[in-house]
């Protein structure tokens, strides 16, 4: 059904908008968002003195860069599916590569980065002030939902 294809395109566009907006916010409000990474990695509200400022900056740059790449991949994927919206099923299904890659990278950032590394390694879960696990959970679950939906095979129209 064409509506299913359009739904996959729109959901990918919305995730692209989200990721690009997050990237924009992290760049334009650098101090506030960098402060989050600094506090989590220094563990100053749990077990202080664990990392160096250079590591904080590198981690923050990696996060922002990955979020930007995720947004671009979702955007490219949505445009690709839009181009293929009336194509045969095999072509439309093959056009999902960018979106699947975006979902994978988003899962790595928000699950592995925030839940595993920040949450467990840096004990972010113990901080009442600098705990981003709930937000990260919302992000990666939304991404997984779109991944599952987009990855469902489409039939010929």
C-alpha positions as a printed NumPy array, in Angstrom:
array([[ 0.   ,  0.   ,  0.   ],
       [ 1.202,  3.44 , -0.873],
       [ 0.152,  4.861,  2.503],
       [ 2.529,  2.431,  4.238],
       [ 5.391,  3.654,  2.09 ],
       [ 4.516,  7.268,  2.859],
       [ 4.341,  6.454,  6.581],
       [ 7.865,  5.02 ,  6.442],
       [ 9.094,  8.126,  4.634],
       [ 7.422, 10.522,  7.072],
       [ 8.649,  8.649, 10.16 ],
       [12.181,  8.778,  8.786],
       [11.839, 12.501,  8.085],
       [10.632, 13.12 , 11.622],
       [13.605, 11.232, 13.057],
       [15.896, 13.217, 10.74 ],
       [14.369, 16.46 , 12.032],
       [14.798, 15.283, 15.622],
       [18.444, 14.269, 15.196],
       [19.358, 17.403, 13.268],
       [17.616, 19.569, 15.868],
       [19.475, 17.771, 18.663],
       [22.739, 18.356, 16.774],
       [21.897, 22.045, 16.262],
       [21.02 , 22.418, 19.937],
       [24.225, 20.685, 21.04 ],
       [26.278, 23.049, 18.877],
       [24.447, 26.307, 19.605],
       [24.018, 25.621, 23.322],
       [27.435, 24.045, 23.626],
       [28.094, 25.045, 27.233],
       [24.932, 23.572, 28.7  ],
       [25.061, 20.318, 26.788],
       [28.826, 19.896, 27.207],
       [28.307, 20.378, 30.947],
       [26.128, 17.253, 30.979],
       [28.891, 15.142, 29.408],
       [31.47 , 16.7  , 31.731],
       [29.502, 15.878, 34.883],
       [28.635, 12.337, 33.809],
       [32.192, 11.486, 32.793],
       [33.793, 13.152, 35.814],
       [31.304, 11.313, 38.032],
       [31.353, 14.34 , 40.314],
       [27.925, 13.504, 41.755],
       [28.805,  9.836, 42.297],
       [32.56 ,  9.023, 42.428],
       [34.492, 12.179, 41.451],
       [37.782, 12.515, 39.629],
       [37.658,  9.804, 37.002],
       [38.386, 11.421, 33.642],
       [40.201, 14.348, 32.064],
       [38.692, 17.395, 30.266],
       [40.225, 16.305, 26.948],
       [38.226, 13.069, 27.176],
       [35.038, 15.058, 27.902],
       [35.585, 17.217, 24.812],
       [36.345, 14.19 , 22.617],
       [33.263, 12.341, 23.86 ],
       [31.055, 15.379, 23.334],
       [32.402, 15.9  , 19.81 ],
       [31.79 , 12.219, 19.029],
       [28.209, 12.416, 20.323],
       [27.382, 15.594, 18.393],
       [29.071, 14.314, 15.251],
       [27.228, 10.998, 15.423],
       [23.881, 12.733, 15.993],
       [24.507, 14.885, 12.921],
       [25.421, 11.857, 10.822],
       [22.299, 10.05 , 12.066],
       [20.124, 12.994, 11.034],
       [21.731, 13.135,  7.59 ],
       [21.332,  9.368,  7.116],
       [17.633,  9.564,  8.037],
       [17.209, 12.482,  5.635],
       [19.006, 10.677,  2.802],
       [16.969,  7.545,  3.498],
       [13.68 ,  9.425,  3.47 ],
       [14.577, 11.133,  0.185],
       [15.644,  7.808, -1.316],
       [12.377,  6.135, -0.309],
       [10.437,  9.109, -1.637],
       [12.189,  8.667, -4.989],
       [11.267,  4.958, -4.924],
       [ 7.736,  5.339, -3.529],
       [ 6.125,  4.083, -6.765],
       [ 8.863,  1.573, -7.631],
       [ 8.646, -2.188, -7.492],
       [ 8.853, -3.72 , -4.031],
       [12.368, -5.061, -4.537],
       [13.659, -1.576, -5.351],
       [11.756,  0.101, -2.506],
       [12.952, -2.515, -0.006],
       [16.543, -2.13 , -1.223],
       [16.243,  1.646, -0.748],
       [15.941,  1.318,  3.032],
       [19.707,  1.052,  3.58 ],
       [20.298,  4.625,  4.817],
       [17.43 ,  4.418,  7.283],
       [18.619,  1.089,  8.658],
       [22.147,  2.517,  9.003],
       [20.731,  5.585, 10.775],
       [18.8  ,  3.38 , 13.193],
       [21.906,  1.322, 13.915],
       [24.025,  4.395, 14.628],
       [21.243,  5.955, 16.734],
       [20.995,  2.756, 18.768],
       [24.754,  2.819, 19.295],
       [24.67 ,  6.44 , 20.495],
       [21.632,  6.306, 22.747],
       [21.737,  2.727, 23.975],
       [25.431,  1.886, 23.961],
       [26.675,  5.422, 24.607],
       [24.123,  6.624, 27.131],
       [22.828,  3.424, 28.733],
       [25.918,  1.204, 28.683],
       [28.894,  3.574, 28.79 ],
       [27.435,  6.606, 30.602],
       [24.807,  4.716, 32.57 ],
       [26.849,  1.77 , 33.759],
       [30.534,  2.56 , 33.263],
       [30.234,  6.128, 34.574],
       [27.367,  5.263, 36.962],
       [25.082,  7.939, 35.538],
       [22.129,  6.003, 36.96 ],
       [23.297,  6.945, 40.457],
       [23.222, 10.695, 39.831],
       [20.052, 12.521, 40.777],
       [21.218, 15.583, 38.82 ],
       [22.989, 14.274, 35.689],
       [21.018, 11.191, 34.688],
       [19.996, 11.089, 31.031],
       [18.894,  7.471, 30.891],
       [15.159,  8.187, 30.652],
       [15.654, 10.546, 27.72 ],
       [18.045,  8.119, 26.008],
       [15.511,  5.312, 26.507],
       [12.79 ,  7.365, 24.791],
       [15.13 ,  8.098, 21.882],
       [16.35 ,  4.589, 21.187],
       [12.921,  2.993, 21.654],
       [11.426,  5.419, 19.115],
       [14.271,  4.581, 16.731],
       [13.769,  0.844, 17.249],
       [10.047,  1.22 , 16.581],
       [10.753,  2.975, 13.285],
       [13.431,  0.407, 12.418],
       [11.003, -2.462, 12.927],
       [ 8.3  , -0.736, 10.875],
       [10.583,  0.422,  8.047],
       [12.271, -2.961,  7.84 ],
       [ 8.971, -4.756,  7.22 ],
       [ 9.01 , -5.887,  3.573],
       [ 6.86 , -3.879,  1.233],
       [ 4.848, -5.565, -1.504],
       [ 4.333, -4.318, -5.036],
       [ 1.708, -1.607, -5.324]])
